[in-house]
């Protein structure tokens, strides 16, 4: 399986180094010297990491054959892609690769269906599951132990114990809006021919 592990940023200095936006929890493994990476666009690669170092909190890489700033700048915005065994697990316990979590069914402890994980959002403070509900709406579930109580890869499910309001607010708000819209429709005067009765409501929502 191929996974995007980094995106190349701007050139650094004049000797071919580039900054990279890391998209893996294991840069020391995926982006170490000697690593051979596919690229998107494909014509840019493959690229072999020659050296790596951290400078001012950013990872800098140099690739074999890239010797000057012009060549490094030509790589800007290139995605770096690693080949990963689909069955491989991270070294740390209770950690998972994104591809192992995507498409897991999200359920409550009693088996009630909540939705399906469609995306993992990596924020500085925590990771979030983006969950698509059966009705097509989306929820954001913090990937923390207190809420996500179990990841079962064999059963392809994530069990959650959400605090009050985490998965209920959307339905309550939608119901309240529906009731408000129905009440407004009952009170509104009948539109004259040739006018758009919904224009005022749409403008209000847009503001």
PDB file of C-alpha atoms in Angstrom:
ATOM      1  CA  UNK A   1       0.000   0.000   0.000  1.00  0.00           C
ATOM      2  CA  UNK A   2       1.232   3.477  -0.837  1.00  0.00           C
ATOM      3  CA  UNK A   3       0.928   6.298   1.694  1.00  0.00           C
ATOM      4  CA  UNK A   4       1.796   9.981   1.438  1.00  0.00           C
ATOM      5  CA  UNK A   5       4.427  10.646   4.101  1.00  0.00           C
ATOM      6  CA  UNK A   6       5.478  14.222   3.291  1.00  0.00           C
ATOM      7  CA  UNK A   7       5.122  17.179   0.962  1.00  0.00           C
ATOM      8  CA  UNK A   8       8.197  19.043  -0.226  1.00  0.00           C
ATOM      9  CA  UNK A   9       8.256  22.737   0.597  1.00  0.00           C
ATOM     10  CA  UNK A  10      10.635  25.468  -0.445  1.00  0.00           C
ATOM     11  CA  UNK A  11      14.354  25.161  -1.011  1.00  0.00           C
ATOM     12  CA  UNK A  12      16.670  25.812   1.944  1.00  0.00           C
ATOM     13  CA  UNK A  13      20.084  27.279   1.260  1.00  0.00           C
ATOM     14  CA  UNK A  14      22.037  26.717  -1.946  1.00  0.00           C
ATOM     15  CA  UNK A  15      23.144  23.083  -1.637  1.00  0.00           C
ATOM     16  CA  UNK A  16      19.931  21.278  -2.569  1.00  0.00           C
ATOM     17  CA  UNK A  17      18.167  20.941   0.775  1.00  0.00           C
ATOM     18  CA  UNK A  18      14.380  21.305   0.978  1.00  0.00           C
ATOM     19  CA  UNK A  19      11.941  21.784   3.807  1.00  0.00           C
ATOM     20  CA  UNK A  20       9.253  19.118   4.115  1.00  0.00           C
ATOM     21  CA  UNK A  21       5.777  19.064   5.593  1.00  0.00           C
ATOM     22  CA  UNK A  22       5.764  15.745   7.441  1.00  0.00           C
ATOM     23  CA  UNK A  23       2.607  13.649   7.123  1.00  0.00           C
ATOM     24  CA  UNK A  24       3.695  10.587   9.060  1.00  0.00           C
ATOM     25  CA  UNK A  25       4.106   9.825  12.754  1.00  0.00           C
ATOM     26  CA  UNK A  26       7.321   7.983  11.949  1.00  0.00           C
ATOM     27  CA  UNK A  27       9.540  10.360   9.954  1.00  0.00           C
ATOM     28  CA  UNK A  28      12.643   8.693  11.374  1.00  0.00           C
ATOM     29  CA  UNK A  29      11.533   5.497   9.616  1.00  0.00           C
ATOM     30  CA  UNK A  30       9.873   6.754   6.442  1.00  0.00           C
ATOM     31  CA  UNK A  31      12.207   9.662   5.677  1.00  0.00           C
ATOM     32  CA  UNK A  32      15.555   8.318   6.866  1.00  0.00           C
ATOM     33  CA  UNK A  33      18.691   8.409   4.694  1.00  0.00           C
ATOM     34  CA  UNK A  34      18.506   5.675   2.087  1.00  0.00           C
ATOM     35  CA  UNK A  35      14.702   5.681   1.889  1.00  0.00           C
ATOM     36  CA  UNK A  36      13.456   5.469  -1.699  1.00  0.00           C
ATOM     37  CA  UNK A  37      10.180   7.319  -2.204  1.00  0.00           C
ATOM     38  CA  UNK A  38       7.728   7.485  -5.064  1.00  0.00           C
ATOM     39  CA  UNK A  39       6.375  10.896  -5.954  1.00  0.00           C
ATOM     40  CA  UNK A  40       3.306  12.718  -7.138  1.00  0.00           C
ATOM     41  CA  UNK A  41       3.750  13.868  -9.866  1.00  0.00           C
ATOM     42  CA  UNK A  42       5.325  10.539 -10.747  1.00  0.00           C
ATOM     43  CA  UNK A  43       7.787  12.048 -13.203  1.00  0.00           C
ATOM     44  CA  UNK A  44       9.651  13.803 -10.391  1.00  0.00           C
ATOM     45  CA  UNK A  45      10.741  10.565  -8.750  1.00  0.00           C
ATOM     46  CA  UNK A  46      11.617   8.219  -7.405  1.00  0.00           C
ATOM     47  CA  UNK A  47      13.693  10.178  -4.916  1.00  0.00           C
ATOM     48  CA  UNK A  48      16.268   8.719  -2.543  1.00  0.00           C
ATOM     49  CA  UNK A  49      16.868  10.531   0.744  1.00  0.00           C
ATOM     50  CA  UNK A  50      20.560  11.330   1.119  1.00  0.00           C
ATOM     51  CA  UNK A  51      20.580  13.347   4.338  1.00  0.00           C
ATOM     52  CA  UNK A  52      18.091  14.676   6.858  1.00  0.00           C
ATOM     53  CA  UNK A  53      18.287  17.122   9.734  1.00  0.00           C
ATOM     54  CA  UNK A  54      16.068  19.314  11.866  1.00  0.00           C
ATOM     55  CA  UNK A  55      16.544  23.073  11.632  1.00  0.00           C
ATOM     56  CA  UNK A  56      14.435  25.560  13.595  1.00  0.00           C
ATOM     57  CA  UNK A  57      11.807  22.905  14.172  1.00  0.00           C
ATOM     58  CA  UNK A  58      11.527  21.941  10.481  1.00  0.00           C
ATOM     59  CA  UNK A  59      12.806  18.771   8.846  1.00  0.00           C
ATOM     60  CA  UNK A  60      15.256  19.408   6.024  1.00  0.00           C
ATOM     61  CA  UNK A  61      16.039  16.711   3.453  1.00  0.00           C
ATOM     62  CA  UNK A  62      18.528  16.416   0.653  1.00  0.00           C
ATOM     63  CA  UNK A  63      17.945  13.909  -2.142  1.00  0.00           C
ATOM     64  CA  UNK A  64      20.513  12.111  -4.244  1.00  0.00           C
ATOM     65  CA  UNK A  65      21.239  14.025  -7.428  1.00  0.00           C
ATOM     66  CA  UNK A  66      19.775  17.309  -6.130  1.00  0.00           C
ATOM     67  CA  UNK A  67      22.785  19.565  -5.678  1.00  0.00           C
ATOM     68  CA  UNK A  68      21.660  23.181  -5.941  1.00  0.00           C
ATOM     69  CA  UNK A  69      18.841  25.521  -5.061  1.00  0.00           C
ATOM     70  CA  UNK A  70      17.368  25.485  -8.587  1.00  0.00           C
ATOM     71  CA  UNK A  71      16.993  21.702  -8.563  1.00  0.00           C
ATOM     72  CA  UNK A  72      15.594  21.794  -5.031  1.00  0.00           C
ATOM     73  CA  UNK A  73      13.054  24.490  -5.891  1.00  0.00           C
ATOM     74  CA  UNK A  74      11.860  22.384  -8.843  1.00  0.00           C
ATOM     75  CA  UNK A  75      10.689  19.765  -6.342  1.00  0.00           C
ATOM     76  CA  UNK A  76       8.406  22.167  -4.477  1.00  0.00           C
ATOM     77  CA  UNK A  77       4.906  20.799  -3.697  1.00  0.00           C
ATOM     78  CA  UNK A  78       5.899  17.267  -4.685  1.00  0.00           C
ATOM     79  CA  UNK A  79       4.257  14.581  -2.533  1.00  0.00           C
ATOM     80  CA  UNK A  80       6.525  11.862  -1.170  1.00  0.00           C
ATOM     81  CA  UNK A  81       4.986   8.393  -1.112  1.00  0.00           C
ATOM     82  CA  UNK A  82       6.192   5.328   0.795  1.00  0.00           C
ATOM     83  CA  UNK A  83       5.307   1.688   0.200  1.00  0.00           C
ATOM     84  CA  UNK A  84       3.837   0.288   3.423  1.00  0.00           C
ATOM     85  CA  UNK A  85       2.746  -3.253   4.222  1.00  0.00           C
ATOM     86  CA  UNK A  86      -1.044  -3.053   4.815  1.00  0.00           C
ATOM     87  CA  UNK A  87      -0.672  -5.372   7.818  1.00  0.00           C
ATOM     88  CA  UNK A  88       2.152  -3.390   9.390  1.00  0.00           C
ATOM     89  CA  UNK A  89       1.415  -1.712  12.715  1.00  0.00           C
ATOM     90  CA  UNK A  90       3.206   1.249  14.302  1.00  0.00           C
ATOM     91  CA  UNK A  91       5.818   0.398  16.892  1.00  0.00           C
ATOM     92  CA  UNK A  92       3.958   2.163  19.704  1.00  0.00           C
ATOM     93  CA  UNK A  93       1.029   0.361  21.309  1.00  0.00           C
ATOM     94  CA  UNK A  94      -2.430   1.802  20.604  1.00  0.00           C
ATOM     95  CA  UNK A  95      -1.207   3.711  17.545  1.00  0.00           C
ATOM     96  CA  UNK A  96      -2.523   3.173  14.039  1.00  0.00           C
ATOM     97  CA  UNK A  97      -1.830   4.276  10.522  1.00  0.00           C
ATOM     98  CA  UNK A  98      -4.522   6.373   8.901  1.00  0.00           C
ATOM     99  CA  UNK A  99      -5.289   3.731   6.275  1.00  0.00           C
ATOM    100  CA  UNK A 100      -6.116   1.237   9.035  1.00  0.00           C
ATOM    101  CA  UNK A 101      -8.739   3.559  10.500  1.00  0.00           C
ATOM    102  CA  UNK A 102     -10.379   4.801   7.318  1.00  0.00           C
ATOM    103  CA  UNK A 103     -13.723   3.056   6.648  1.00  0.00           C
ATOM    104  CA  UNK A 104     -14.021   1.615  10.162  1.00  0.00           C
ATOM    105  CA  UNK A 105     -17.612   1.505  11.418  1.00  0.00           C
ATOM    106  CA  UNK A 106     -18.145   3.745  14.443  1.00  0.00           C
ATOM    107  CA  UNK A 107     -20.532   2.283  17.016  1.00  0.00           C
ATOM    108  CA  UNK A 108     -21.590   2.820  20.604  1.00  0.00           C
ATOM    109  CA  UNK A 109     -20.855   0.201  23.260  1.00  0.00           C
ATOM    110  CA  UNK A 110     -24.329  -1.298  22.762  1.00  0.00           C
ATOM    111  CA  UNK A 111     -23.732  -1.674  19.019  1.00  0.00           C
ATOM    112  CA  UNK A 112     -25.747   1.373  17.923  1.00  0.00           C
ATOM    113  CA  UNK A 113     -24.429   2.575  14.585  1.00  0.00           C
ATOM    114  CA  UNK A 114     -22.971   6.081  14.545  1.00  0.00           C
ATOM    115  CA  UNK A 115     -21.320   6.206  11.133  1.00  0.00           C
ATOM    116  CA  UNK A 116     -18.141   5.472   9.196  1.00  0.00           C
ATOM    117  CA  UNK A 117     -14.682   7.055   9.436  1.00  0.00           C
ATOM    118  CA  UNK A 118     -13.934   8.835   6.159  1.00  0.00           C
ATOM    119  CA  UNK A 119     -10.918  10.937   7.150  1.00  0.00           C
ATOM    120  CA  UNK A 120      -8.394  11.508   9.938  1.00  0.00           C
ATOM    121  CA  UNK A 121      -7.691  15.147  10.749  1.00  0.00           C
ATOM    122  CA  UNK A 122      -4.317  15.696  12.428  1.00  0.00           C
ATOM    123  CA  UNK A 123      -4.419  18.831  14.574  1.00  0.00           C
ATOM    124  CA  UNK A 124      -1.599  20.123  16.789  1.00  0.00           C
ATOM    125  CA  UNK A 125      -3.581  19.320  19.935  1.00  0.00           C
ATOM    126  CA  UNK A 126      -5.160  15.993  18.932  1.00  0.00           C
ATOM    127  CA  UNK A 127      -6.372  13.812  16.096  1.00  0.00           C
ATOM    128  CA  UNK A 128      -9.998  13.795  14.973  1.00  0.00           C
ATOM    129  CA  UNK A 129     -12.074  11.144  13.268  1.00  0.00           C
ATOM    130  CA  UNK A 130     -14.244  12.653  10.540  1.00  0.00           C
ATOM    131  CA  UNK A 131     -17.295  10.395  10.648  1.00  0.00           C
ATOM    132  CA  UNK A 132     -20.005  10.255   7.993  1.00  0.00           C
ATOM    133  CA  UNK A 133     -23.401   9.451   9.469  1.00  0.00           C
ATOM    134  CA  UNK A 134     -26.035   7.354   7.669  1.00  0.00           C
ATOM    135  CA  UNK A 135     -27.934  10.540   6.755  1.00  0.00           C
ATOM    136  CA  UNK A 136     -24.855  12.000   5.056  1.00  0.00           C
ATOM    137  CA  UNK A 137     -23.966  14.529   7.761  1.00  0.00           C
ATOM    138  CA  UNK A 138     -20.527  14.557   9.374  1.00  0.00           C
ATOM    139  CA  UNK A 139     -19.289  14.388  12.956  1.00  0.00           C
ATOM    140  CA  UNK A 140     -15.863  15.087  14.428  1.00  0.00           C
ATOM    141  CA  UNK A 141     -14.855  12.575  17.094  1.00  0.00           C
ATOM    142  CA  UNK A 142     -11.671  13.308  19.109  1.00  0.00           C
ATOM    143  CA  UNK A 143      -9.368  10.300  18.971  1.00  0.00           C
ATOM    144  CA  UNK A 144      -8.708  10.175  22.709  1.00  0.00           C
ATOM    145  CA  UNK A 145      -8.881   7.224  25.076  1.00  0.00           C
ATOM    146  CA  UNK A 146     -11.772   8.651  27.076  1.00  0.00           C
ATOM    147  CA  UNK A 147     -13.999   8.725  23.983  1.00  0.00           C
ATOM    148  CA  UNK A 148     -12.644   6.056  21.620  1.00  0.00           C
ATOM    149  CA  UNK A 149     -12.642   3.070  23.932  1.00  0.00           C
ATOM    150  CA  UNK A 150     -11.748   0.346  21.437  1.00  0.00           C
ATOM    151  CA  UNK A 151     -10.286  -0.091  17.969  1.00  0.00           C
ATOM    152  CA  UNK A 152     -11.052  -3.553  16.604  1.00  0.00           C
ATOM    153  CA  UNK A 153      -9.324  -4.013  13.262  1.00  0.00           C
ATOM    154  CA  UNK A 154     -10.578  -7.576  12.885  1.00  0.00           C
ATOM    155  CA  UNK A 155     -14.203  -6.495  13.269  1.00  0.00           C
ATOM    156  CA  UNK A 156     -13.468  -3.252  11.392  1.00  0.00           C
ATOM    157  CA  UNK A 157     -15.040  -1.029  14.020  1.00  0.00           C
ATOM    158  CA  UNK A 158     -14.269   1.732  16.471  1.00  0.00           C
ATOM    159  CA  UNK A 159     -16.259   1.751  19.705  1.00  0.00           C
ATOM    160  CA  UNK A 160     -16.926   5.147  21.259  1.00  0.00           C
ATOM    161  CA  UNK A 161     -18.322   6.402  24.550  1.00  0.00           C
ATOM    162  CA  UNK A 162     -19.229   9.994  23.646  1.00  0.00           C
ATOM    163  CA  UNK A 163     -19.894  12.666  26.270  1.00  0.00           C
ATOM    164  CA  UNK A 164     -23.360  14.247  26.243  1.00  0.00           C
ATOM    165  CA  UNK A 165     -23.937  16.371  23.160  1.00  0.00           C
ATOM    166  CA  UNK A 166     -21.029  15.100  21.063  1.00  0.00           C
ATOM    167  CA  UNK A 167     -23.210  13.147  18.646  1.00  0.00           C
ATOM    168  CA  UNK A 168     -26.645  14.488  19.626  1.00  0.00           C
ATOM    169  CA  UNK A 169     -26.310  18.255  19.154  1.00  0.00           C
ATOM    170  CA  UNK A 170     -26.532  18.115  15.373  1.00  0.00           C
ATOM    171  CA  UNK A 171     -29.877  16.305  15.430  1.00  0.00           C
ATOM    172  CA  UNK A 172     -31.276  18.606  18.115  1.00  0.00           C
ATOM    173  CA  UNK A 173     -30.187  21.731  16.248  1.00  0.00           C
ATOM    174  CA  UNK A 174     -31.615  20.398  12.979  1.00  0.00           C
ATOM    175  CA  UNK A 175     -34.921  19.631  14.677  1.00  0.00           C
ATOM    176  CA  UNK A 176     -35.040  23.094  16.217  1.00  0.00           C
ATOM    177  CA  UNK A 177     -34.337  24.706  12.837  1.00  0.00           C
ATOM    178  CA  UNK A 178     -37.015  22.619  11.148  1.00  0.00           C
ATOM    179  CA  UNK A 179     -39.538  23.683  13.776  1.00  0.00           C
ATOM    180  CA  UNK A 180     -38.513  27.331  13.410  1.00  0.00           C
ATOM    181  CA  UNK A 181     -38.773  27.163   9.606  1.00  0.00           C
ATOM    182  CA  UNK A 182     -42.198  25.532   9.822  1.00  0.00           C
ATOM    183  CA  UNK A 183     -43.416  28.182  12.237  1.00  0.00           C
ATOM    184  CA  UNK A 184     -42.075  30.977  10.012  1.00  0.00           C
ATOM    185  CA  UNK A 185     -43.747  29.450   6.967  1.00  0.00           C
ATOM    186  CA  UNK A 186     -47.107  29.391   8.768  1.00  0.00           C
ATOM    187  CA  UNK A 187     -46.777  33.043   9.757  1.00  0.00           C
ATOM    188  CA  UNK A 188     -45.438  34.357   6.435  1.00  0.00           C
ATOM    189  CA  UNK A 189     -47.899  36.058   4.058  1.00  0.00           C
ATOM    190  CA  UNK A 190     -48.574  34.375   0.745  1.00  0.00           C
ATOM    191  CA  UNK A 191     -46.145  35.522  -1.907  1.00  0.00           C
ATOM    192  CA  UNK A 192     -47.459  37.587  -4.792  1.00  0.00           C
ATOM    193  CA  UNK A 193     -47.102  36.146  -8.301  1.00  0.00           C
ATOM    194  CA  UNK A 194     -43.644  36.657  -9.746  1.00  0.00           C
ATOM    195  CA  UNK A 195     -41.860  37.061  -6.383  1.00  0.00           C
ATOM    196  CA  UNK A 196     -39.492  34.673  -4.569  1.00  0.00           C
ATOM    197  CA  UNK A 197     -40.772  33.983  -1.078  1.00  0.00           C
ATOM    198  CA  UNK A 198     -37.468  32.341  -0.092  1.00  0.00           C
ATOM    199  CA  UNK A 199     -35.203  35.269  -0.920  1.00  0.00           C
ATOM    200  CA  UNK A 200     -35.350  36.897   2.490  1.00  0.00           C
ATOM    201  CA  UNK A 201     -34.619  33.636   4.333  1.00  0.00           C
ATOM    202  CA  UNK A 202     -31.694  32.783   2.056  1.00  0.00           C
ATOM    203  CA  UNK A 203     -30.146  36.235   2.502  1.00  0.00           C
ATOM    204  CA  UNK A 204     -30.510  35.982   6.266  1.00  0.00           C
ATOM    205  CA  UNK A 205     -28.834  32.579   6.349  1.00  0.00           C
ATOM    206  CA  UNK A 206     -26.035  33.841   4.120  1.00  0.00           C
ATOM    207  CA  UNK A 207     -25.264  36.673   6.506  1.00  0.00           C
TER     208      UNK A 207
END
